[in-house]
Coordinates of C-alpha atoms and ligand atoms in Angstrom, one line a residue:
X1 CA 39.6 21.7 -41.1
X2 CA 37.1 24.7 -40.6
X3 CA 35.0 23.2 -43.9
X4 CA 34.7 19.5 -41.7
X5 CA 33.7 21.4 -38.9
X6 CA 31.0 22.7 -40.3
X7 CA 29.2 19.7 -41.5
X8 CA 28.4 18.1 -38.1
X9 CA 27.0 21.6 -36.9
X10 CA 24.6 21.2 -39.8
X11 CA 23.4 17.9 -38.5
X12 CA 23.1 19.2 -35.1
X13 CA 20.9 21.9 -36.0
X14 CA 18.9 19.7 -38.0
X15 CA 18.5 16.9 -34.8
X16 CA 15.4 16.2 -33.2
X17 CA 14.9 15.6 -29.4
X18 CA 14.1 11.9 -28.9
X19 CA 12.8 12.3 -25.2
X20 CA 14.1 8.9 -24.3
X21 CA 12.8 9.0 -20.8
X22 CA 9.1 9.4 -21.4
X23 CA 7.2 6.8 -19.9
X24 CA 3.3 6.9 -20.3
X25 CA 1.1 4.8 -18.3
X26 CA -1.9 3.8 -18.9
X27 CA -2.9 2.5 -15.8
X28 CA -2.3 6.1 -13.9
X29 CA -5.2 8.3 -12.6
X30 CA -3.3 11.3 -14.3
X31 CA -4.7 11.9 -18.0
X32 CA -2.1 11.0 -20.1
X33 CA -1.7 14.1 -22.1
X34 CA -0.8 15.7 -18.7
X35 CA 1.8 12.7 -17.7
X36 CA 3.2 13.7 -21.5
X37 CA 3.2 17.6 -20.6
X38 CA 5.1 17.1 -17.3
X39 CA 7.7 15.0 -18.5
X40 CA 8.5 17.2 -21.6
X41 CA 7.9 20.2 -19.8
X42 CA 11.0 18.4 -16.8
X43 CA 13.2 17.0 -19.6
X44 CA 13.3 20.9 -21.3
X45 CA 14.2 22.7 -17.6
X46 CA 17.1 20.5 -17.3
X47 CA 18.2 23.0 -20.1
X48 CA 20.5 20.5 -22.2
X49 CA 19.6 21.9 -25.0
X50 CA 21.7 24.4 -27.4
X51 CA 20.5 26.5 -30.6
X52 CA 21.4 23.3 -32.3
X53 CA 19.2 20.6 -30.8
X54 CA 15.8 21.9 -29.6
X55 CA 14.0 20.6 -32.3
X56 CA 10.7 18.7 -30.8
X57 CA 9.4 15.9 -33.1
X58 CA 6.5 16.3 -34.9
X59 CA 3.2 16.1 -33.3
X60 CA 2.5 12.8 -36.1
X61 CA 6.0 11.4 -35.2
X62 CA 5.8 11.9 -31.0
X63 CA 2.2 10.3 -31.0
X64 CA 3.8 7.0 -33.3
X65 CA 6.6 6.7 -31.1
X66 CA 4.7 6.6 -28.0
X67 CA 1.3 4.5 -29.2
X68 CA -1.0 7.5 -28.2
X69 CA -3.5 9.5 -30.1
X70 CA -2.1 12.7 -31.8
X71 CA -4.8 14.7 -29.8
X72 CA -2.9 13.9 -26.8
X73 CA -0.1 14.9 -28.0
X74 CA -1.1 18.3 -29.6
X75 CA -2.8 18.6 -25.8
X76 CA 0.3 18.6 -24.1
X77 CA 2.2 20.7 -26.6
X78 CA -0.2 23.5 -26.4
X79 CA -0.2 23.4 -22.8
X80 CA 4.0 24.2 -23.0
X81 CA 3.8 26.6 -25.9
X82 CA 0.9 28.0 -23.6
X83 CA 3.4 28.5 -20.6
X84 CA 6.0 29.7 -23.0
X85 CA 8.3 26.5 -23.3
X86 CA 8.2 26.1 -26.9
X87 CA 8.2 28.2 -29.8
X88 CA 6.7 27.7 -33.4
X89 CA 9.1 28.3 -36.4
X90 CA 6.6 28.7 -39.4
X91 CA 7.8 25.8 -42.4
X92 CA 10.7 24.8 -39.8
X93 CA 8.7 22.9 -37.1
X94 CA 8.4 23.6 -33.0
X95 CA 11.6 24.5 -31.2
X96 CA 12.8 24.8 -27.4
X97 CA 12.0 28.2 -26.6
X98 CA 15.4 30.8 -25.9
X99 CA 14.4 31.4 -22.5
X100 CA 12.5 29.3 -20.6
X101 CA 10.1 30.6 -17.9
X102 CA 12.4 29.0 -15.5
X103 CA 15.1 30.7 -16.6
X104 CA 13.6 33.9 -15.8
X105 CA 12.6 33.0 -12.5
X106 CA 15.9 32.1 -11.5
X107 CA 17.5 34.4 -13.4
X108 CA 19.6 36.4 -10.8
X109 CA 20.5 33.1 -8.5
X110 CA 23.9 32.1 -8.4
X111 CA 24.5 28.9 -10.6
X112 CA 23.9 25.5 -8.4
X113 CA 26.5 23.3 -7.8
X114 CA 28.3 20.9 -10.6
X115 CA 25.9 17.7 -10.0
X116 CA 28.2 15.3 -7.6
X117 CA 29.1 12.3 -10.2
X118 CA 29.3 10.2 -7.2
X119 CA 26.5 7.7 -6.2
X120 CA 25.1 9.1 -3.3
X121 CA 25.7 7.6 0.4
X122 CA 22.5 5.9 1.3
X123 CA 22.6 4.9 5.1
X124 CA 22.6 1.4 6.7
X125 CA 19.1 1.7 7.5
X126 CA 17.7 2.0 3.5
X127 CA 19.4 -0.9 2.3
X128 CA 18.1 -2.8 5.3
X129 CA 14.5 -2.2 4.6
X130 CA 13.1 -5.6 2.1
X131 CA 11.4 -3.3 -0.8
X132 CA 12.4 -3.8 -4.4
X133 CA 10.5 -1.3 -5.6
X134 CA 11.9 1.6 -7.3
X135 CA 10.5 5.0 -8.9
X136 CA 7.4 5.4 -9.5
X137 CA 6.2 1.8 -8.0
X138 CA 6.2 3.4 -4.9
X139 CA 3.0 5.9 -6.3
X140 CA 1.0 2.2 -6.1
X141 CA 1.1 2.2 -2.7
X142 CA 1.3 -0.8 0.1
X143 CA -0.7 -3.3 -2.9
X144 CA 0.9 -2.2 -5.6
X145 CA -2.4 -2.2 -7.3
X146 CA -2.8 0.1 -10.0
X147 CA -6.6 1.2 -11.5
X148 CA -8.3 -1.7 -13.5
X149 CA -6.4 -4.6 -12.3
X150 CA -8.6 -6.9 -10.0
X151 CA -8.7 -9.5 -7.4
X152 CA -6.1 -7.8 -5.2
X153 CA -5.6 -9.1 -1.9
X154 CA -6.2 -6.6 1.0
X155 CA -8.6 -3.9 -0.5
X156 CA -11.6 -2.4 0.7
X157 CA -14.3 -1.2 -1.1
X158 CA -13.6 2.5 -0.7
X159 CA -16.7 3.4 -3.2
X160 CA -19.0 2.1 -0.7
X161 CA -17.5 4.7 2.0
X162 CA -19.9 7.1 3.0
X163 CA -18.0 10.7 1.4
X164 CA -21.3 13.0 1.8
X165 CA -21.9 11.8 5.5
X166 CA -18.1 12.1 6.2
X167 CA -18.3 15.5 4.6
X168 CA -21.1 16.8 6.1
X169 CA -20.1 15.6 9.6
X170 CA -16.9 17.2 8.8
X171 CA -18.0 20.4 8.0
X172 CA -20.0 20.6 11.3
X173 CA -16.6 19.9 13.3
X174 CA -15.2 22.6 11.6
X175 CA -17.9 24.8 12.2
X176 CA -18.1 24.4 16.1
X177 CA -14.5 24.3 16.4
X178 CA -13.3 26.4 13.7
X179 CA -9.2 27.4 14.5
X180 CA -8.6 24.9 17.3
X181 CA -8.5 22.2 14.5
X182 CA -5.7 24.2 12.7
X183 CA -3.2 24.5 16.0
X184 CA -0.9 22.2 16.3
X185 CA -2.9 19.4 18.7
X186 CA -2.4 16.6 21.2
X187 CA 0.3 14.5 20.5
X188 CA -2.0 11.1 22.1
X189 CA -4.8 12.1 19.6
X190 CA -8.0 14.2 19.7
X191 CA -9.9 13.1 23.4
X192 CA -13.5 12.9 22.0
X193 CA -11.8 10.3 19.0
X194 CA -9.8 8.5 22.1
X195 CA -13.2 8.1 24.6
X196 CA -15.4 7.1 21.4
X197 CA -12.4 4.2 20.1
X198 CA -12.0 3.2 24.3
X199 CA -16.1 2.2 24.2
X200 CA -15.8 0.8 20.5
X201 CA -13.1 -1.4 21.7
X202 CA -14.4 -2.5 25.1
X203 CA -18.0 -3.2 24.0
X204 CA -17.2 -4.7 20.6
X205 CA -13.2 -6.3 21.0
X206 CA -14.0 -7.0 24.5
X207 CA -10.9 -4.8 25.1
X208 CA -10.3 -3.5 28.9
X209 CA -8.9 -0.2 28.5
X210 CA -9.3 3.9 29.5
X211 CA -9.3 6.9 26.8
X212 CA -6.2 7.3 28.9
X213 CA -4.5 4.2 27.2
X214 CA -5.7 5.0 23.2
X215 CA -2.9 6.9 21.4
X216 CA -4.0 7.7 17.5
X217 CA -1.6 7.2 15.1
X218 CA -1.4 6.8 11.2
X219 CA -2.4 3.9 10.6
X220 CA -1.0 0.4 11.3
X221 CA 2.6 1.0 10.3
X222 CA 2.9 4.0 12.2
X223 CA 1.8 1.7 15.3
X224 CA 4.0 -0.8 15.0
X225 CA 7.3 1.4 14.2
X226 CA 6.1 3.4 17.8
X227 CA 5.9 0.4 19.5
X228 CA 9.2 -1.4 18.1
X229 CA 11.2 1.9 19.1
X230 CA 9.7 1.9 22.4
X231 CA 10.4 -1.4 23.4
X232 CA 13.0 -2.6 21.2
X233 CA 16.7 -1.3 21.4
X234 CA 18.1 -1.9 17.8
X235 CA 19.3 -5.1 17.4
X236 CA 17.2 -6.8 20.0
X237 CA 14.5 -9.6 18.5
X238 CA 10.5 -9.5 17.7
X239 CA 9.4 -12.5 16.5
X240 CA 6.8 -12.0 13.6
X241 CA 5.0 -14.7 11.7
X242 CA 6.2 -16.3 9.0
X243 CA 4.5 -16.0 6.2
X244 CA 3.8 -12.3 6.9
X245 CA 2.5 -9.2 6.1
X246 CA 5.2 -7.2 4.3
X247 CA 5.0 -3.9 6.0
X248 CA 5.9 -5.8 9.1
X249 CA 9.0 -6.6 8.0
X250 CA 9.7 -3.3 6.5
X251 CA 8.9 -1.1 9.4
X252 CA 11.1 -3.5 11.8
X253 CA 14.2 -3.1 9.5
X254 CA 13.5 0.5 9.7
X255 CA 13.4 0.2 13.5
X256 CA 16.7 -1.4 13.3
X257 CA 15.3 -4.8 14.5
X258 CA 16.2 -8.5 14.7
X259 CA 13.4 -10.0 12.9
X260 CA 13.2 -14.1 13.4
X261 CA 10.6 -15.5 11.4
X262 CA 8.1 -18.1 13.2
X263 CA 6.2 -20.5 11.4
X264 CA 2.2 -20.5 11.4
X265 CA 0.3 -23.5 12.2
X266 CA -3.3 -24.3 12.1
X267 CA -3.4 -22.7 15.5
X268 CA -1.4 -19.6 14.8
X269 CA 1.9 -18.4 15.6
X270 CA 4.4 -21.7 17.1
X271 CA 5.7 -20.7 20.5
X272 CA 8.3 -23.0 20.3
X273 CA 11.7 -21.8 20.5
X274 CA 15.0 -23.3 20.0
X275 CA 18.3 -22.4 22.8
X276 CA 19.7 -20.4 20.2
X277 CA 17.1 -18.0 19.2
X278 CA 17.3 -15.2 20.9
X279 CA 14.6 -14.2 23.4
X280 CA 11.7 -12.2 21.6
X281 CA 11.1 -8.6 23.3
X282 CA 8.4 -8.2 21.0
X283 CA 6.0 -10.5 19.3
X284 CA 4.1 -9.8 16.5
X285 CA 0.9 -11.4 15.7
X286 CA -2.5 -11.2 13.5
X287 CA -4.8 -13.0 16.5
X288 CA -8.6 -12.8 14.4
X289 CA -7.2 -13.5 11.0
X290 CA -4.0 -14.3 10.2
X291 CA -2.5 -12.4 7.2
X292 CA -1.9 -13.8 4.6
X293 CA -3.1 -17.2 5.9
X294 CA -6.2 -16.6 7.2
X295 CA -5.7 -18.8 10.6
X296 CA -8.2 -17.4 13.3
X297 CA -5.8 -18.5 16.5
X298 CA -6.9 -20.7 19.1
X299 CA -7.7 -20.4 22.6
X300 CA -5.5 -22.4 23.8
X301 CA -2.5 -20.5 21.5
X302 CA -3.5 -17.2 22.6
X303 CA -3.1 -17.8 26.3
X304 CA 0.1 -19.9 25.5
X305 CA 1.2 -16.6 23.9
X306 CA 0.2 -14.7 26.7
X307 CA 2.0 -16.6 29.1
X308 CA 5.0 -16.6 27.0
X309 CA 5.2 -13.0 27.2
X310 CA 4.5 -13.3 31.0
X311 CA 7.4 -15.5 31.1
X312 CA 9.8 -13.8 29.1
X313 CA 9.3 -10.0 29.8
X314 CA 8.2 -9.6 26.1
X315 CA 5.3 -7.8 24.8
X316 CA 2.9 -9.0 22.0
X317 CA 1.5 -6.8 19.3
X318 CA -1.7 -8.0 18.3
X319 CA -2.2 -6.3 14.5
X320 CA -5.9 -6.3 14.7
X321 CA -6.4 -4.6 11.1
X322 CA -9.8 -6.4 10.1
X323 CA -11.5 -8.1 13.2
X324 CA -14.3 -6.7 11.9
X325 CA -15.3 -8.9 9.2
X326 CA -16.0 -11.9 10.5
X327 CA -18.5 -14.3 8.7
X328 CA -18.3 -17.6 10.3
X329 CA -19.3 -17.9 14.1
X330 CA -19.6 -15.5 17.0
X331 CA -17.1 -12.4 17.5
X332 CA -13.8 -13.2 19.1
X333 CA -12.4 -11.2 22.2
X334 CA -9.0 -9.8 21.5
X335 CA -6.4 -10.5 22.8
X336 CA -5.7 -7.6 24.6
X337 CA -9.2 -8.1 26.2
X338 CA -7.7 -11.7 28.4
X339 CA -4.1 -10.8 28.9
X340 CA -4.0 -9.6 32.9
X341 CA -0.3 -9.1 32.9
X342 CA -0.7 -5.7 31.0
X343 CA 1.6 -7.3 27.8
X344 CA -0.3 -6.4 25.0
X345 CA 0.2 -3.6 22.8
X346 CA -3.2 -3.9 20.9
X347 CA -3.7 -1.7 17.2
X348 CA -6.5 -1.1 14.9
X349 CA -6.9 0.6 11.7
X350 CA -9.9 2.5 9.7
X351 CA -7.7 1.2 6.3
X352 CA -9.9 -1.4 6.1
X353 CA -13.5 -0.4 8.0
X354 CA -13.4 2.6 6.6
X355 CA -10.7 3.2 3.7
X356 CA -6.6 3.5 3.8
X357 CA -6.1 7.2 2.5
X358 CA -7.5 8.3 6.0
X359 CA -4.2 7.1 7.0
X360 CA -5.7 6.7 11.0
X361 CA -5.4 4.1 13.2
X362 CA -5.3 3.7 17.3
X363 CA -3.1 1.4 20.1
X364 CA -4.8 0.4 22.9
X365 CA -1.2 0.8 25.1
X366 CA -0.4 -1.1 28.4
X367 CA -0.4 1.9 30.9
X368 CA 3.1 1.7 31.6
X369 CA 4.0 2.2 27.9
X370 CA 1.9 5.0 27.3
X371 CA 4.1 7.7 27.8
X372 CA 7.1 6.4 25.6
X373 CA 4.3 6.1 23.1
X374 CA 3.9 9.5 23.0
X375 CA 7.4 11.0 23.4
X376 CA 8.3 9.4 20.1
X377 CA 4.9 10.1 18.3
X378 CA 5.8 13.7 19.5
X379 CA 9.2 13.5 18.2
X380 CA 8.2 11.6 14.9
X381 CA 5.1 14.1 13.5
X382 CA 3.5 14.9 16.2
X383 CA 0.0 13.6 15.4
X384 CA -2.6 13.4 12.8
X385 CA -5.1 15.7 10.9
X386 CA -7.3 17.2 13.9
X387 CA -10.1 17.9 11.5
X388 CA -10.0 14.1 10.4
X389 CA -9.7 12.7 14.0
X390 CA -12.2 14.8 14.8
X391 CA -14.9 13.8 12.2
X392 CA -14.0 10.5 13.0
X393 CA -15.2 11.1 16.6
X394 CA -18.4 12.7 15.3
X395 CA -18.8 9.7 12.6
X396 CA -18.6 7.1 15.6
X397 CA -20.7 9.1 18.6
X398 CA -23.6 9.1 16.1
X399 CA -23.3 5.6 14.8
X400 CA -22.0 5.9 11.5
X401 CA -19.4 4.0 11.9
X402 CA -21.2 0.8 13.2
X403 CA -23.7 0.7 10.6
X404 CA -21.2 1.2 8.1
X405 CA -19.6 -1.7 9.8
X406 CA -23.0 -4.2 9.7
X407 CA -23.7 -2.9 5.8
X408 CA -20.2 -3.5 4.5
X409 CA -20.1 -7.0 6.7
X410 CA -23.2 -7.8 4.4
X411 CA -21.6 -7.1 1.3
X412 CA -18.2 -8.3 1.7
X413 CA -20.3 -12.1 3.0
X414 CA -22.2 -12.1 -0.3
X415 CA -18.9 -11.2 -2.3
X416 CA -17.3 -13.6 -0.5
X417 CA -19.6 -16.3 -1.3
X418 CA -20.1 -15.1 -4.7
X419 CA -16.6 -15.6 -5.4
X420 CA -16.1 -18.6 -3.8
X421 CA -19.2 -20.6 -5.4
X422 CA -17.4 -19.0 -9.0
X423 CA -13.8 -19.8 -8.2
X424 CA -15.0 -23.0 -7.0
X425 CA -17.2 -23.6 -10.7
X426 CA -15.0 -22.0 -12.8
X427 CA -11.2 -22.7 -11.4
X428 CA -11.6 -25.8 -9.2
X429 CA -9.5 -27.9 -11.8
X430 CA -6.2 -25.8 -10.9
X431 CA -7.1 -24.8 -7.4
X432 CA -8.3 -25.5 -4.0
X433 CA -9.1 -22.9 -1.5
X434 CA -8.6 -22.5 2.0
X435 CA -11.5 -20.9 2.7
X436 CA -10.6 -18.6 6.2
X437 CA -13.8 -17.6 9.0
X438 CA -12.7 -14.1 8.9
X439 CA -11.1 -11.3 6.7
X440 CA -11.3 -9.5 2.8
X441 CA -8.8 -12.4 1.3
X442 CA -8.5 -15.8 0.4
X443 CA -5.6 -18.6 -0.2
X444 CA -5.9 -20.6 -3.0
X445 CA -3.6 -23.3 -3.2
X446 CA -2.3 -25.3 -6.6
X447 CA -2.9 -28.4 -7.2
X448 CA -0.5 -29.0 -9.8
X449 CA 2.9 -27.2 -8.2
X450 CA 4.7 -27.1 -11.8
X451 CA 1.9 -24.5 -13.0
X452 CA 3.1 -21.9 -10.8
X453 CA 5.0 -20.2 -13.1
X454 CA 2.8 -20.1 -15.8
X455 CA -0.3 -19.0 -13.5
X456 CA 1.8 -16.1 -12.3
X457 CA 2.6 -14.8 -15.5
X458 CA -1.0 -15.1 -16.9
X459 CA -2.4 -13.5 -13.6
X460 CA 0.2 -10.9 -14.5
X461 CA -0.9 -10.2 -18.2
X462 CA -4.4 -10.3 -17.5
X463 CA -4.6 -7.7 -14.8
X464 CA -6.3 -10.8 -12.6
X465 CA -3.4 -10.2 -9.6
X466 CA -3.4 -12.0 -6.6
X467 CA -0.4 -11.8 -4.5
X468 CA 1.5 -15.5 -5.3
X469 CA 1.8 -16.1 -1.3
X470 CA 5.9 -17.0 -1.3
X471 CA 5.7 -13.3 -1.5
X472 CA 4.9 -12.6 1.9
X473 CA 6.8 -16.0 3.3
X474 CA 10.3 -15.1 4.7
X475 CA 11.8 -18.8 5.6
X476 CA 8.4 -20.9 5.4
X477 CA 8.6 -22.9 2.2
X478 CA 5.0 -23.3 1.7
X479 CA 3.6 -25.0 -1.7
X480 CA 2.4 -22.8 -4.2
X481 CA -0.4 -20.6 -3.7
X482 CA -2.3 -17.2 -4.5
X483 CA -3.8 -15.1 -2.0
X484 CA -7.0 -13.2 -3.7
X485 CA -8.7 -10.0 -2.4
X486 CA -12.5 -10.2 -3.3
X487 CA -13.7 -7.5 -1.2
X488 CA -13.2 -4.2 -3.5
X489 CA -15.3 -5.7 -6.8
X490 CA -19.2 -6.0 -7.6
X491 CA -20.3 -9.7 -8.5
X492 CA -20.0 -8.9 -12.2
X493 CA -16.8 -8.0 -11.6
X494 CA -15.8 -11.0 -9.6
X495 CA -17.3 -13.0 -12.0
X496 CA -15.7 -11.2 -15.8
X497 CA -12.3 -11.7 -13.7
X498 CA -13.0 -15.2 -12.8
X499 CA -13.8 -16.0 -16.4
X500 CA -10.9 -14.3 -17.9
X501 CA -8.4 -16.3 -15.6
X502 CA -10.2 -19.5 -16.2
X503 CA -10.2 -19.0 -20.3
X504 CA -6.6 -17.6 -20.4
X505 CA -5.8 -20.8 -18.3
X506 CA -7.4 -23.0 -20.8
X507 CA -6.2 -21.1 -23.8
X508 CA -3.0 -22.0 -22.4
X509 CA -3.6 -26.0 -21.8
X510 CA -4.5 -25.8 -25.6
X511 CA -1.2 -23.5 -26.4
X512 CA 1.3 -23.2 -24.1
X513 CA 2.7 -20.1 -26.0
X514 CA -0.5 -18.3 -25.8
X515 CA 0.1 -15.3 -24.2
X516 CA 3.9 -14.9 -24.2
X517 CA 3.8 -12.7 -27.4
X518 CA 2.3 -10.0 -24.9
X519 CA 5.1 -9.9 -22.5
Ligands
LIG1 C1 -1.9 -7.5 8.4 C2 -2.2 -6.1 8.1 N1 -2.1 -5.1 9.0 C3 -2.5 -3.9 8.8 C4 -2.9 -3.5 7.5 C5 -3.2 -2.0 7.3 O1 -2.3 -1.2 7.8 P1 -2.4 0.4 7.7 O2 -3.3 0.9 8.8 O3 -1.0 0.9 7.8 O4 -3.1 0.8 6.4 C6 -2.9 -4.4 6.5 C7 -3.3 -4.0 5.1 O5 -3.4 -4.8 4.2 C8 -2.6 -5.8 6.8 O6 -2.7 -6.7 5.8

């Protein structure tokens, strides 16, 4: 018995750590030898490992198995024998080291808990939310877009924002009011930001409010979770559009909301509303552009809306996220800036004027609302960065932001009808598209519905990713169509993208297997 014993032992000593869980990619802004040292350097702290298996692989053998260079790999291994995680073995090889710096550390702390075997007991409320995603698709953000893939809908071009002017103004704000932007601050937002959005709003959304009335918030999102919880008792029903933006959806489940989908016409939103539906208490609506459609809505369907709400004690929400780029026609007022009854909860963001990391945004609130606005901002994180709200302010008062408005309005037109003259040349044999007045994205539909599949998985393998639009439908069963963001890419960009699609879609009428190989 003791002899057999023995053997395995052997082995064991011998065995080298796979690190099964390592997952490179390529795609990430982190370098990959430092996505290679972090997740060694986590899989050794879990401390699994005994004199017997902390064997590493060889530098040769760890750079084969994962496809990367073995100067990455020596990078990363350096870096952990550096901090004292490994240990060399001269002739043997690289091993675990006996005491990890963590170990030290915690040295005296008593032992954690046994992990709880369990699964763990996620609430009501997760589950509810409509998100897929998992790990680290959630470090994509809202798009999903990771660096190099093009032709996403709904992004800016954030290299054309103006860092050294919004660094420079910043630094001034700083300067003059040095500690009072590192208090704790107003929960309705900073007062110079609130005046300076009140006259954006009124001169150029022909908005009717009072500084009073503007409460800044973290972007879009943030406004409409505020607003649901301040209006909405869970369970109660907001209409939103249907097809929709996504967030919409998410941030209503979170607020514990009835959502009933509404169709979209070629007027916007349909009022119409059957005995059983239950009566809206919140609307939700894109007014200027609808997303992801691209319907500007009517005159005749906003004040239908308006006196809908009047009717039915409900407010609307008008998501006014990017107004600002129109290109066909003059300016439309808001739709805060005709209701009289005091039923619109109007929002903006800088997301897209500006860029989405800034993570502001502003609600033009109905007086009577402003309060509850607050109270629950108050409660929720009490407000955003006073140094960014305030260069924002600064960045506005001395015109910065408007120009930046008229110069990026210039170069999202001629990217706009760059790409349509191209997508029009290049892909007009497998799509038409439905080319909106306003707004960074455009719907191009199929015109043969039975390529749908293979379009999406060649968008997909060619880092050319629109959004296929059943994504953002709810009930609607529209035909098939991609939405396509143009705004964030140069011409040559536009155009190398537009080329690749249009070859990998040809390639394909000549082989229908070309491209599966990759997958
Ligand atoms: C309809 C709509 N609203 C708002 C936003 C931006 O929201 P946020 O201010 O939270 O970035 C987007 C972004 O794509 C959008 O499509």
């Amino acid at each position: 018995m003791p002899k057999r014993k023995s053997r395995p032992q052997k082995r064991r000593r011998r065995s080298i750590i796979a690190f099964e869980m390592i997952r490179l990619d390529r795609t990430a802004t982190e370098p990959l030898h430092e996505q290679l040292y972090r997740q060694i350097r986590d899989e050794l702290k879990s401390g699994k490992f005994s004199e017997g298996s902390s064997r590493l692989p060889s530098s040769r053998a760890l750079a084969t198995d994962r496809g990367i260079s073995r100067s990455t790999v020596r990078l990363a291994l350096s870096k952990l024998h550096a901090e004292g995680y490994l240990r060399s073995k001269p002739g043997s090889g690289t091993f675990v080291a006996n005491l990890l710096p963590e170990t030290f550390l915690t040295a005296d702390q008593p032992k954690t808990n046994e992990p709880i075997q369990r699964p763990a007991r996620i609430s009501d409320r997760v589950r509810a939310i409509p998100d897929k995603r998992v790990g680290n698709q959630f470090d994509l953000g809202a798009t999903g877009a990771s660096p190099g893939v093009s032709l996403v809908a709904s992004i800016p071009a954030v290299d054309e924002f103006p860092i050294a002017v919004w660094e420079r103004l910043r630094a001034q704000v700083l300067a003059k009011k040095g500690v009072n932007l590192l208090r704790y601050s107003s929960n309705r937002g900073d007062m110079d930001l609130r005046k300076a959005l009140a006259a954006y709003l009124c001169d150029f959304r022909a908005a009717r409010c009072q500084p009073d009335q503007i409460v800044i918030v973290a972007g879009m999102q943030q406004a409409m979770l505020i607003s649901a919880m301040a209006v909405l008792n869970p369970r109660e029903a907001a209409w939103i559009e249907d097809p929709c933006y996504q967030q919409t959806r998410r941030v209503l489940s979170l607020a514990g909301v009835k959502i009933v989908p509404k169709a979209v016409d070629t007027h916007g939103i349909v009022i119409a509303r059957s005995t059983k539906e239950p009566v809206p208490r919140m609307i939700y609506v894109t007014p200027s552009h609808q997303f992801p459609l691209g319907v500007t809505m009517s005159f005749q369907r906003r004040t239908d809306l308006l006196n809908f709400a009047r009717a039915h004690n409900a407010f609307i929400f008008e998501d006014d996220y990017d107004a600002e780029f129109r290109f066909v026609g003059p300016p439309l007022p808001s739709l805060q800036g005709i209701d009289n009854a005091g039923r619109v909860i109007y929002a903006g963001t800088v997301s897209k004027i500006l860029c989405p990391s800034l993570r502001l945004g502003y609600i033009i609130a109905p007086e009577q609302l402003v309060d509850s606005f607050v109270k629950i901002r108050s409660a929720m994180d009490q407000h955003s960065s006073p140094i960014e709200q305030a260069t924002l302010a600064r960045f506005i008062t001395e015109g910065f932001f408007l120009s930046h408005i008229r110069r990026m309005r210039k170069i999202y037109a001629e990217r706009r009808d760059f790409f349509i003259k191209q997508f029009n040349e290049l892909l007009g044999d497998y799509f038409t598209l439905q080319v909106p007045e306003a707004g960074l994205n455009i719907v191009a539909w199929l015109k043969h519905e039975e390529d749908f599949p293979m379009i999406n998985r060649i968008t997909f393998d060619i880092g050319v990713r629109p959004s296929a639009l059943s994504f953002f439908c709810i009930q609607a069963k529209l035909k098939p169509a991609f939405v396509f963001g143009f705004a964030a890419w140069t011409p040559t960009q536009i155009r190398e993208s537009l080329v690749r699609l249009a070859s990998a879609l040809r390639n394909h009428s000549k082989d229908p297997n070309y491209g599966r190989q990759s997958r």
